XYZ file of C-alpha atoms in Angstrom:
642
model
C -7.337 -24.278 -33.875
C -8.445 -23.752 -29.720
C -9.409 -20.040 -28.957
C -7.752 -18.960 -26.618
C -9.572 -17.287 -23.756
C -8.007 -14.307 -22.043
C -10.853 -12.729 -19.872
C -9.632 -8.807 -17.072
C -12.122 -9.828 -14.352
C -10.840 -6.888 -12.051
C -8.160 -4.177 -11.545
C -7.471 -2.650 -8.869
C -5.344 -0.062 -6.982
C -3.680 -0.615 -3.695
C -3.227 2.553 -1.828
C -2.195 4.413 1.196
C -6.063 4.635 2.623
C -7.926 2.315 0.078
C -8.344 0.518 -3.167
C -9.379 2.362 -6.559
C -11.290 -0.799 -8.684
C -11.599 -1.264 -12.041
C -14.369 -4.121 -13.141
C -14.387 -5.403 -16.592
C -16.895 -7.539 -18.764
C -17.420 -10.022 -21.037
C -18.357 -7.992 -24.717
C -17.078 -4.097 -24.752
C -16.326 -2.371 -22.443
C -15.961 1.307 -22.407
C -13.793 3.852 -20.645
C -14.333 7.509 -21.875
C -14.344 10.897 -20.502
C -12.256 13.945 -20.437
C -8.979 14.684 -20.856
C -5.837 13.589 -18.241
C -7.820 11.868 -16.029
C -6.277 8.793 -16.376
C -8.402 6.472 -18.611
C -5.044 5.144 -21.122
C -3.674 4.671 -17.345
C -5.749 2.025 -16.858
C -4.408 -0.067 -19.971
C -1.267 0.517 -18.743
C -2.133 -0.640 -16.053
C -3.156 -4.178 -16.763
C 0.273 -4.009 -18.967
C 2.373 -3.422 -16.541
C 0.775 -6.095 -13.887
C 1.538 -8.841 -17.311
C 5.069 -7.800 -16.870
C 5.096 -4.854 -19.063
C 7.268 -1.941 -18.456
C 6.096 0.656 -15.280
C 7.697 3.766 -18.458
C 4.319 4.173 -19.798
C 2.509 4.974 -16.279
C 2.728 8.700 -16.406
C 0.290 9.876 -14.111
C 0.798 11.616 -10.832
C -1.727 10.219 -9.176
C -0.862 6.720 -9.579
C 3.076 7.532 -8.440
C 1.815 9.310 -5.134
C -1.271 7.586 -4.515
C -1.007 3.400 -5.701
C 1.473 1.610 -3.909
C 0.179 -1.656 -5.413
C -1.542 -2.819 -8.459
C -3.629 -6.269 -8.565
C -4.722 -7.262 -11.688
C -7.580 -10.760 -12.058
C -7.617 -12.722 -14.480
C -9.536 -15.626 -16.782
C -6.534 -17.392 -17.972
C -8.672 -20.056 -19.876
C -10.771 -22.155 -17.170
C -8.715 -20.666 -14.583
C -8.873 -17.545 -12.895
C -5.313 -15.972 -11.046
C -4.621 -13.153 -9.603
C -1.057 -11.140 -10.414
C 0.028 -8.820 -7.972
C 3.481 -5.829 -8.781
C 4.315 -3.077 -6.512
C 4.213 0.263 -8.269
C 7.723 1.511 -9.632
C 10.786 1.866 -12.047
C 12.609 -0.510 -11.080
C 10.514 -3.367 -9.169
C 10.800 -6.653 -11.239
C 8.855 -9.188 -8.970
C 5.545 -10.293 -9.394
C 2.956 -12.340 -7.255
C 0.676 -14.737 -8.903
C -1.479 -16.189 -6.584
C -4.349 -18.899 -7.851
C -7.562 -17.733 -7.083
C -9.964 -14.466 -7.536
C -8.615 -11.088 -5.391
C -10.290 -11.448 -2.250
C -9.457 -14.604 -1.737
C -5.004 -13.500 -1.811
C -4.632 -13.972 1.541
C -4.662 -17.484 2.160
C -2.609 -18.302 -0.097
C 1.235 -18.980 -1.434
C 1.947 -17.053 -3.540
C 3.991 -17.975 -6.835
C 6.956 -15.292 -7.709
C 7.214 -14.058 -11.141
C 10.489 -11.899 -12.411
C 8.873 -9.587 -14.955
C 11.543 -9.489 -16.938
C 13.869 -12.848 -18.541
C 16.837 -11.564 -16.916
C 14.985 -11.901 -12.831
C 16.296 -14.040 -10.545
C 12.862 -14.676 -9.043
C 12.189 -18.366 -7.945
C 9.175 -19.536 -9.659
C 10.917 -17.536 -13.006
C 9.808 -15.270 -15.503
C 5.973 -14.397 -15.329
C 5.939 -14.776 -19.458
C 6.384 -18.943 -19.101
C 3.274 -19.181 -16.478
C 1.721 -16.797 -17.913
C 2.024 -18.762 -21.648
C 1.648 -21.808 -19.703
C -2.348 -20.747 -17.960
C -3.234 -19.714 -21.681
C -1.849 -23.295 -23.210
C 0.528 -21.748 -25.732
C 3.710 -23.626 -26.990
C 6.594 -21.498 -26.207
C 8.544 -21.728 -29.541
C 11.528 -20.920 -30.617
C 11.439 -18.370 -33.045
C 14.129 -16.934 -36.139
C 15.475 -13.937 -36.018
C 15.453 -14.158 -40.283
C 13.838 -16.993 -42.042
C 16.219 -16.519 -45.156
C 19.148 -16.613 -43.130
C 19.823 -20.751 -41.595
C 22.706 -19.763 -39.864
C 20.432 -16.647 -37.439
C 19.488 -17.161 -34.124
C 16.426 -17.546 -32.663
C 14.572 -16.987 -29.559
C 11.494 -18.316 -27.657
C 8.323 -16.606 -28.238
C 7.184 -14.754 -25.011
C 4.252 -13.359 -24.056
C 5.487 -9.546 -24.719
C 5.265 -10.636 -27.937
C 1.262 -11.463 -27.277
C 0.666 -8.055 -25.755
C 1.813 -6.318 -29.243
C -1.059 -8.381 -30.600
C -3.761 -7.828 -28.279
C -2.776 -3.688 -27.252
C -3.334 -0.646 -29.724
C -1.775 1.969 -27.914
C -2.730 4.785 -28.424
C 1.030 6.208 -29.354
C 1.145 3.823 -32.074
C -2.690 5.000 -33.733
C -1.795 5.827 -37.182
C 1.942 5.598 -36.549
C 4.857 5.150 -38.447
C 5.756 2.447 -36.111
C 3.354 0.095 -36.317
C 4.010 -3.210 -35.570
C 7.385 -2.192 -35.043
C 7.753 -1.028 -38.627
C 10.185 1.116 -38.216
C 12.231 -1.185 -36.600
C 13.590 -3.959 -38.922
C 14.209 -6.435 -36.575
C 11.700 -6.126 -34.320
C 9.364 -5.886 -37.491
C 10.505 -9.122 -38.672
C 9.720 -10.293 -35.413
C 6.534 -9.677 -35.360
C 5.867 -11.144 -38.656
C 7.371 -14.802 -37.188
C 4.960 -14.292 -34.388
C 2.000 -13.401 -36.259
C 2.930 -16.890 -38.839
C 3.101 -18.728 -36.187
C -0.025 -17.882 -33.581
C -2.048 -18.378 -36.658
C -0.765 -22.063 -37.580
C 1.653 -21.712 -40.435
C 4.971 -21.205 -39.384
C 7.515 -22.550 -41.359
C 9.006 -25.390 -39.337
C 6.311 -25.909 -36.665
C 5.969 -29.234 -36.755
C 10.141 -29.271 -35.178
C 9.254 -26.759 -32.742
C 6.318 -28.670 -31.085
C 8.368 -31.348 -30.824
C 10.913 -29.690 -29.030
C 8.507 -28.058 -26.819
C 6.604 -30.857 -26.052
C 10.116 -32.233 -24.815
C 10.633 -29.387 -22.592
C 7.382 -29.702 -21.282
C 7.689 -32.891 -20.156
C 11.278 -32.073 -18.309
C 9.318 -29.085 -16.672
C 6.780 -31.833 -15.764
C 8.990 -34.182 -14.390
C 10.742 -31.050 -12.696
C 7.244 -29.687 -10.714
C 6.755 -33.293 -10.019
C 10.024 -33.249 -7.995
C 9.023 -30.364 -6.605
C 5.685 -31.764 -5.512
C 6.983 -34.911 -4.201
C 9.071 -33.264 -1.905
C 6.780 -30.843 0.031
C 3.943 -33.560 -0.150
C 6.941 -35.902 1.880
C 7.350 -33.050 4.272
C 3.469 -32.891 4.792
C 3.238 -36.426 5.405
C 6.591 -36.265 7.313
C 5.588 -33.172 9.671
C 1.453 -34.689 9.976
C 0.650 -31.907 8.358
C -1.000 -33.062 5.171
C -5.337 -32.536 6.708
C -7.110 -29.946 6.009
C -7.016 -27.845 8.901
C -10.047 -25.528 7.580
C -12.516 -26.696 10.688
C -10.050 -26.265 13.056
C -8.662 -23.025 11.559
C -12.316 -21.368 11.349
C -13.189 -22.650 15.007
C -9.435 -20.988 15.918
C -10.942 -17.550 14.194
C -14.497 -17.827 16.516
C -12.757 -18.901 19.987
C -10.058 -15.587 19.130
C -12.795 -13.047 18.442
C -15.152 -14.550 21.222
C -11.305 -13.896 23.734
C -11.264 -10.735 22.265
C -14.353 -9.456 22.894
C -14.760 -11.166 26.477
C -10.841 -8.623 27.164
C -12.868 -5.651 25.708
C -15.311 -6.650 28.587
C -12.862 -6.968 30.915
C -10.619 -4.042 30.065
C -13.981 -1.486 30.634
C -14.425 -2.898 34.023
C -10.606 -2.701 34.496
C -11.712 1.237 33.679
C -14.372 1.309 36.020
C -11.973 0.136 38.784
C -8.834 2.238 37.380
C -11.545 5.304 37.867
C -12.047 4.899 40.961
C -8.466 4.146 41.923
C -7.535 6.995 40.095
C -9.948 9.504 43.109
C -7.877 7.738 45.843
C -4.693 8.626 44.311
C -5.764 12.214 42.853
C -6.796 12.257 47.215
C -3.258 10.654 48.322
C -1.540 12.964 46.522
C -2.984 16.281 47.038
C -2.327 15.509 50.099
C 1.127 14.299 50.523
C 1.034 17.375 48.781
C -0.152 19.215 51.325
C 1.743 17.521 54.239
C 5.214 18.545 52.021
C 4.270 22.397 52.146
C 3.553 21.986 55.524
C 7.642 20.123 56.386
C 8.594 22.893 54.387
C 6.717 25.594 56.455
C 7.721 24.075 59.482
C 11.611 23.682 58.014
C 11.040 27.832 57.471
C 9.782 28.193 60.948
C 12.848 26.524 62.218
C 15.028 28.421 60.916
C 13.487 31.693 61.973
C 13.611 30.160 65.174
C 16.854 29.502 65.530
C 18.017 33.395 64.202
C 15.846 34.929 67.103
C 17.382 32.876 69.440
C 20.400 34.064 68.273
C 19.718 37.741 68.137
C 18.210 37.534 71.940
C 21.445 35.754 73.069
C 23.361 38.978 72.040
C 21.045 41.834 73.033
C 21.256 39.896 76.785
C 25.513 40.043 76.309
C 24.979 43.390 75.214
C 22.693 44.214 78.192
C 25.623 42.542 80.741
C 28.412 44.419 78.911
C 25.620 48.099 79.999
C 25.636 46.665 82.905
C 29.591 45.922 83.910
C 30.047 49.691 82.745
C 28.153 50.877 85.014
C 28.852 49.093 88.240
C 33.068 49.444 87.024
C 32.485 53.493 85.957
C 30.947 53.506 89.737
C 33.711 52.163 91.538
C 37.029 53.774 90.465
C 38.402 55.526 92.640
C 40.077 59.129 92.615
C 43.883 57.637 91.479
C 42.631 54.824 88.977
C 40.908 57.723 87.095
C 44.111 59.599 86.549
C 45.598 56.600 85.360
C 46.106 56.955 82.093
C 44.443 53.531 80.689
C 42.987 50.628 82.172
C 41.963 47.192 81.780
C 38.425 46.563 80.637
C 36.801 44.642 82.633
C 34.432 43.003 80.081
C 36.283 41.942 77.216
C 39.996 42.689 78.624
C 40.703 44.855 76.777
C 42.743 48.157 77.340
C 40.891 51.713 77.977
C 41.789 55.049 77.806
C 40.501 56.767 80.598
C 41.176 60.269 78.006
C 38.762 58.500 75.507
C 35.836 59.687 75.199
C 33.345 58.169 77.000
C 29.272 58.111 77.051
C 27.189 59.481 79.821
C 25.479 57.415 82.181
C 21.997 59.376 80.815
C 22.766 56.764 77.027
C 24.231 54.329 78.442
C 20.480 53.862 80.394
C 18.910 54.907 76.940
C 20.859 52.199 75.822
C 19.834 50.024 78.210
C 16.060 49.912 78.366
C 16.448 50.497 74.338
C 18.099 46.546 74.648
C 15.260 45.261 77.267
C 12.968 46.815 74.514
C 14.475 44.404 71.730
C 14.916 41.450 74.012
C 11.469 41.412 75.417
C 10.408 42.064 71.670
C 12.633 39.051 70.211
C 11.302 36.937 73.125
C 7.818 37.117 72.186
C 8.554 36.665 68.563
C 10.455 32.907 69.719
C 7.157 32.557 71.584
C 4.891 33.033 68.507
C 7.218 30.106 66.559
C 7.710 28.304 69.302
C 3.070 27.945 68.649
C 3.522 28.407 65.096
C 5.986 25.202 65.649
C 3.901 23.113 67.847
C 0.106 23.420 65.982
C 2.052 22.383 62.143
C 3.174 19.457 64.295
C -0.400 18.863 65.442
C -1.231 19.214 61.743
C 0.911 16.856 60.388
C 0.413 14.138 62.888
C -3.547 14.777 61.707
C -2.751 14.602 57.890
C -0.167 11.889 57.745
C -2.432 9.346 59.801
C -5.076 10.893 57.198
C -2.765 9.581 54.401
C -2.196 6.214 55.828
C -5.508 5.650 56.019
C -6.479 6.518 52.185
C -2.982 4.551 51.347
C -4.661 1.694 53.456
C -8.092 1.371 51.139
C -6.854 2.657 48.141
C -4.310 -0.879 48.518
C -7.485 -3.093 49.409
C -10.234 -1.401 46.798
C -6.587 -2.188 43.831
C -6.985 -5.724 45.415
C -10.533 -6.121 45.199
C -11.806 -5.356 42.756
C -8.807 -3.783 39.708
C -6.196 -6.747 40.128
C -8.455 -10.211 40.148
C -9.596 -8.661 36.601
C -5.537 -7.488 35.663
C -5.343 -11.098 36.676
C -8.199 -12.262 34.482
C -7.054 -9.912 31.365
C -3.459 -11.036 31.802
C -4.529 -14.868 31.448
C -7.017 -14.448 29.053
C -3.785 -12.614 26.322
C -1.611 -15.419 27.208
C -5.099 -18.084 25.729
C -5.047 -15.659 23.232
C -1.236 -15.385 22.380
C -1.604 -19.502 22.834
C -4.523 -20.040 20.733
C -2.805 -16.590 17.615
C 0.210 -19.567 17.384
C -1.259 -22.136 16.929
C -3.617 -20.985 14.620
C -0.536 -18.884 12.819
C 1.022 -22.169 12.067
C -2.367 -24.128 11.525
C -2.828 -21.262 8.489
C 0.584 -22.484 7.411
C -0.137 -26.019 6.678
C -3.158 -24.930 5.454
C -1.300 -22.562 2.911
C 1.391 -25.464 2.660
C -1.446 -28.240 1.575
C -3.032 -25.613 -1.107
C 0.248 -24.837 -2.414
C 0.750 -29.005 -2.544
C -2.408 -28.560 -4.288
C -1.889 -26.069 -6.807
C 1.415 -27.694 -7.896
C -0.181 -30.786 -8.500
C -3.157 -29.459 -10.596
C -0.196 -27.185 -12.715
C 0.844 -30.834 -13.013
C -2.079 -31.974 -14.355
C -2.913 -29.019 -16.754
C 0.869 -29.469 -18.366
C 0.397 -32.977 -18.913
C -2.653 -32.155 -20.525
C -1.021 -29.123 -22.096
C 1.481 -32.038 -23.641
C -0.682 -34.377 -24.291
C -2.710 -30.987 -26.562
C 1.178 -30.036 -27.439
C 0.910 -33.768 -28.914
C -2.636 -33.718 -30.620
C -1.311 -30.653 -32.295
C 1.269 -32.329 -33.264
C -0.983 -34.682 -35.249
C -2.993 -32.241 -37.190
C -0.331 -30.109 -37.852
C 1.494 -33.048 -39.470
C -1.215 -34.465 -41.000
C -2.479 -30.775 -42.066
C -0.438 -27.476 -42.674
C -2.642 -24.231 -42.607
C -1.470 -22.168 -46.079
C -0.081 -18.582 -45.315
C -2.006 -17.343 -48.386
C -5.409 -19.170 -46.877
C -4.283 -17.119 -43.650
C -3.864 -14.300 -45.633
C -7.377 -14.473 -47.439
C -9.562 -14.756 -45.027
C -7.791 -11.334 -43.437
C -8.259 -9.333 -46.193
C -11.918 -10.772 -46.377
C -12.031 -9.275 -42.558
C -10.166 -6.366 -43.646
C -11.835 -5.240 -46.964
C -15.382 -5.677 -45.678
C -14.517 -3.631 -42.662
C -12.925 -0.767 -44.462
C -15.584 -0.834 -46.772
C -18.378 -0.050 -44.757
C -16.058 2.169 -43.067
C -17.844 5.362 -44.531
C -14.100 6.368 -46.706
C -14.913 8.001 -50.105
C -13.287 6.011 -53.102
C -12.588 2.577 -51.642
C -11.092 0.274 -52.911
C -7.672 -1.706 -53.013
C -8.140 -2.929 -49.083
C -6.221 -5.696 -48.451
C -3.741 -7.654 -45.892
C -0.181 -7.753 -46.982
C 1.923 -11.334 -46.938
C 3.388 -9.903 -43.284
C 0.151 -8.855 -42.502
C -0.128 -5.400 -42.209
C -3.097 -3.469 -44.499
C -2.699 -2.424 -47.736
C -5.395 0.954 -49.003
C -5.963 2.152 -52.340
C -3.600 -0.120 -53.492
C -0.733 1.455 -50.935
C 0.870 0.084 -48.478
C 0.417 1.163 -45.348
C 3.119 3.389 -45.182
C 2.194 4.615 -48.169
C -0.876 6.533 -46.814
C -0.258 9.658 -45.801
C -3.574 10.736 -43.725
C -4.083 10.618 -40.616
C -7.240 9.197 -40.748
C -6.704 6.949 -42.993
C -4.050 4.759 -41.089
C -6.645 4.982 -37.898
C -8.580 2.879 -39.622
C -6.645 1.217 -41.345
C -4.199 1.070 -38.056
C -7.628 0.131 -35.749
C -9.468 -2.429 -38.084
C -6.056 -4.430 -39.497
C -6.574 -5.230 -35.354
C -10.666 -5.369 -35.396
C -9.048 -7.947 -38.426
C -6.884 -10.248 -36.304
C -9.838 -10.721 -33.661
C -12.503 -11.515 -36.007
C -10.592 -14.230 -37.489
C -8.863 -15.726 -33.991
C -12.467 -15.561 -33.305
C -13.746 -17.755 -36.374
C -10.830 -19.966 -36.293
C -8.888 -19.923 -33.153
C -5.152 -19.302 -33.022
C -2.398 -18.771 -30.057
C -3.833 -15.030 -29.316
C -6.448 -14.990 -26.502
C -9.933 -13.039 -28.604
C -8.933 -9.810 -26.548
C -8.929 -6.846 -27.510
C -7.405 -3.315 -25.571
C -8.451 0.132 -27.340
C -6.429 3.652 -26.962
C -8.564 6.096 -28.274
C -9.189 4.742 -31.867
C -10.950 8.295 -33.224
C -8.243 10.000 -33.193
C -7.352 12.177 -36.357
C -11.406 11.423 -37.371
C -13.379 14.142 -36.424
C -16.467 13.708 -34.002
C -18.451 16.387 -35.088
C -19.815 17.440 -38.114
C -19.840 21.045 -40.077
C -22.509 22.794 -41.779
C -22.932 21.530 -45.267
C -21.651 17.835 -44.479
C -23.100 14.542 -46.082
C -24.031 13.499 -42.797
C -23.945 8.998 -44.388
C -20.507 10.630 -45.943
C -18.688 12.903 -42.571
C -16.219 12.194 -40.244
C -18.685 11.875 -37.117
C -19.954 8.953 -38.986
C -16.291 7.329 -39.673
C -16.037 7.445 -36.305
C -19.462 5.879 -35.636
C -19.027 3.023 -37.291
C -15.531 1.682 -35.274
C -17.964 1.319 -32.872
C -20.327 -0.052 -34.713
C -18.118 -2.940 -36.285
C -16.816 -4.004 -32.604
C -20.727 -4.094 -32.087
C -21.219 -6.187 -34.719
C -18.952 -9.010 -33.095
C -21.083 -9.731 -30.946
C -23.817 -11.266 -34.413
C -20.104 -13.425 -35.139
C -19.709 -15.573 -31.726
C -21.856 -14.723 -28.474
C -20.217 -11.811 -26.162
C -18.796 -14.434 -23.171
C -16.286 -15.183 -25.855
C -14.493 -12.746 -26.996
C -12.980 -8.754 -24.790
C -12.738 -5.239 -25.879
C -12.041 -2.967 -23.529
C -11.577 0.708 -25.509
C -10.116 3.818 -24.173
C -12.354 7.639 -25.657
C -12.621 10.422 -24.690
C -16.306 11.295 -26.162
C -19.080 8.169 -26.478
C -20.659 7.429 -30.605
C -23.995 8.265 -29.746
C -25.109 5.272 -32.268
C -24.028 3.286 -28.591
C -26.855 1.529 -27.133
C -26.973 0.565 -23.491
C -26.789 -2.801 -24.219
C -24.217 -2.680 -26.824
C -21.308 -2.195 -24.266
C -20.197 -2.612 -20.444
C -18.949 1.247 -18.778
C -16.324 0.999 -16.536
C -15.747 4.099 -16.154
C -17.230 7.355 -16.675
C -14.510 10.629 -16.230
C -15.950 14.004 -15.636
C -14.216 16.364 -13.877
C -17.427 18.655 -13.794
C -19.309 16.592 -12.460
C -19.965 17.662 -8.965
C -20.153 14.147 -7.674
C -18.697 12.001 -9.877
C -15.538 10.650 -10.917
C -12.991 13.059 -11.812
C -10.357 9.840 -12.662
C -8.933 7.301 -11.868
C -7.590 8.472 -8.925
C -11.194 9.401 -8.005
C -9.587 12.022 -4.635
C -6.439 12.486 -6.007
C -5.637 16.392 -4.873
C -2.485 17.240 -6.570
C -1.541 20.952 -6.804
C -0.463 21.464 -10.820
C 3.374 22.055 -11.537
C 4.627 25.708 -12.086
């Protein structure tokens, strides 16, 4: 059977202010460091990007600082990038037929993380299986009932065989053992990936039929896009024109910046004029206000002067009248007042002549002072008028100079900036249109590539059908080969009392002639579960199958002591058992080239027996290291929860 390759290249968390990146290589990759530093989250993020659930990402730093996860992965010979927004209810996965750097130059396929989704390019599982050239066969839920329902193979079925989660290592629910329905499905999935499916011939025929329908549908879509591009004259490679436009826009941006610098200098000069105009205007307003105040004061003084003059006139007439009254008139009880036309009682008390003369002198003095004050205010108003005339003349001249400066210096610059920005808008609009056409053309080429891939896939399926029809692989042969690998791993495990190691017909491990569930030791279960996955990987490397030669292991050494106790036989101690797990993975490089498989391991410790060329260090998290990475989100600063 053919070998399927799924090689993770990079994992990128796109944050608010920056990106957090993990790079992977072929062969053995290690992520190790302190507890609660985000190690397991790396594997869970890979799973999430491939359509897994968000619930496994129980990490405050990721949910606080992260916004999107992008996974760059090689699927057989095709590099794709999958991007998914981090969130509980996010179902959309964008798939770009390119590496991460080029995603902005491509239109993505819009896929759904779940089969119930309504995204235009369907369920992500189907797309991944197509890339991996794995048939989307239907699997019966029960092999003992003829009327049993069936459901299609999904990529999620395969992830269970690739990703050994921390909570599944040594657990009662390894391979869904605690759930009969799910466990039976896993058995059927494994029969298929090893090529021993009982009704594989009919399933392959059905797959060829369905793939042919998809091939026809995809061809029709490509034809529609091709027709549109032909009709609009857009089926042209615009890469050179796009590049030229971008260079031209960069030049225009530089020119606009230079013009704006010149504008700033001209604006600085205008600002000086403006400040001077503002100051003069304020001074004129102040003088005008002062003049208005003096006018009010002048009016008040004039009224006061008139009052004094009237009082003097009255006193004067009173004295004249008093001197001219006859004896008979003085005998009268009342007479008419000569000044106010009122009645005067002659027997009333009256001022003496001396008092009247004194009041007359006082009024004359006040009248003299009032007259001087009026003259002073008039003089002040005259001076203010002269000052205002001078200032207004100066203001008029400065405003004239200001307008001339703007006209000669600032206005041409503004006009040039305006023209440059208009040209920029025009070129930008043209660039957007060309980029759109370029992306459509790339989309069409990607569709033709998928059509070609689909055609090759159908051809391969037909070849597989011929091969299957000529020689179906025996279940016993598969079990024997898996058991040979598992038995050898257990024999080398450094455990004591090693016997009865095998893989049963449900693809579960046995040790000491007991099934997995009957072995109660946590350490033994750890080895059985880890070596089950390594045995499967070794088989696929040697024989091929419908499963990628990829393995994700989370904390493979749990339940095993990593440090020797005093007096222990070093060759049989827990640390030796722990070291042997890593040796088993390193030894895979003797079986084949590292390019043919990929293992990513998360652990709290680093096996001391490992040499630098045995592995690639993805991340090392150390919370005590001042300049090192303390966690996946290296700059996180969240308070402890109380």
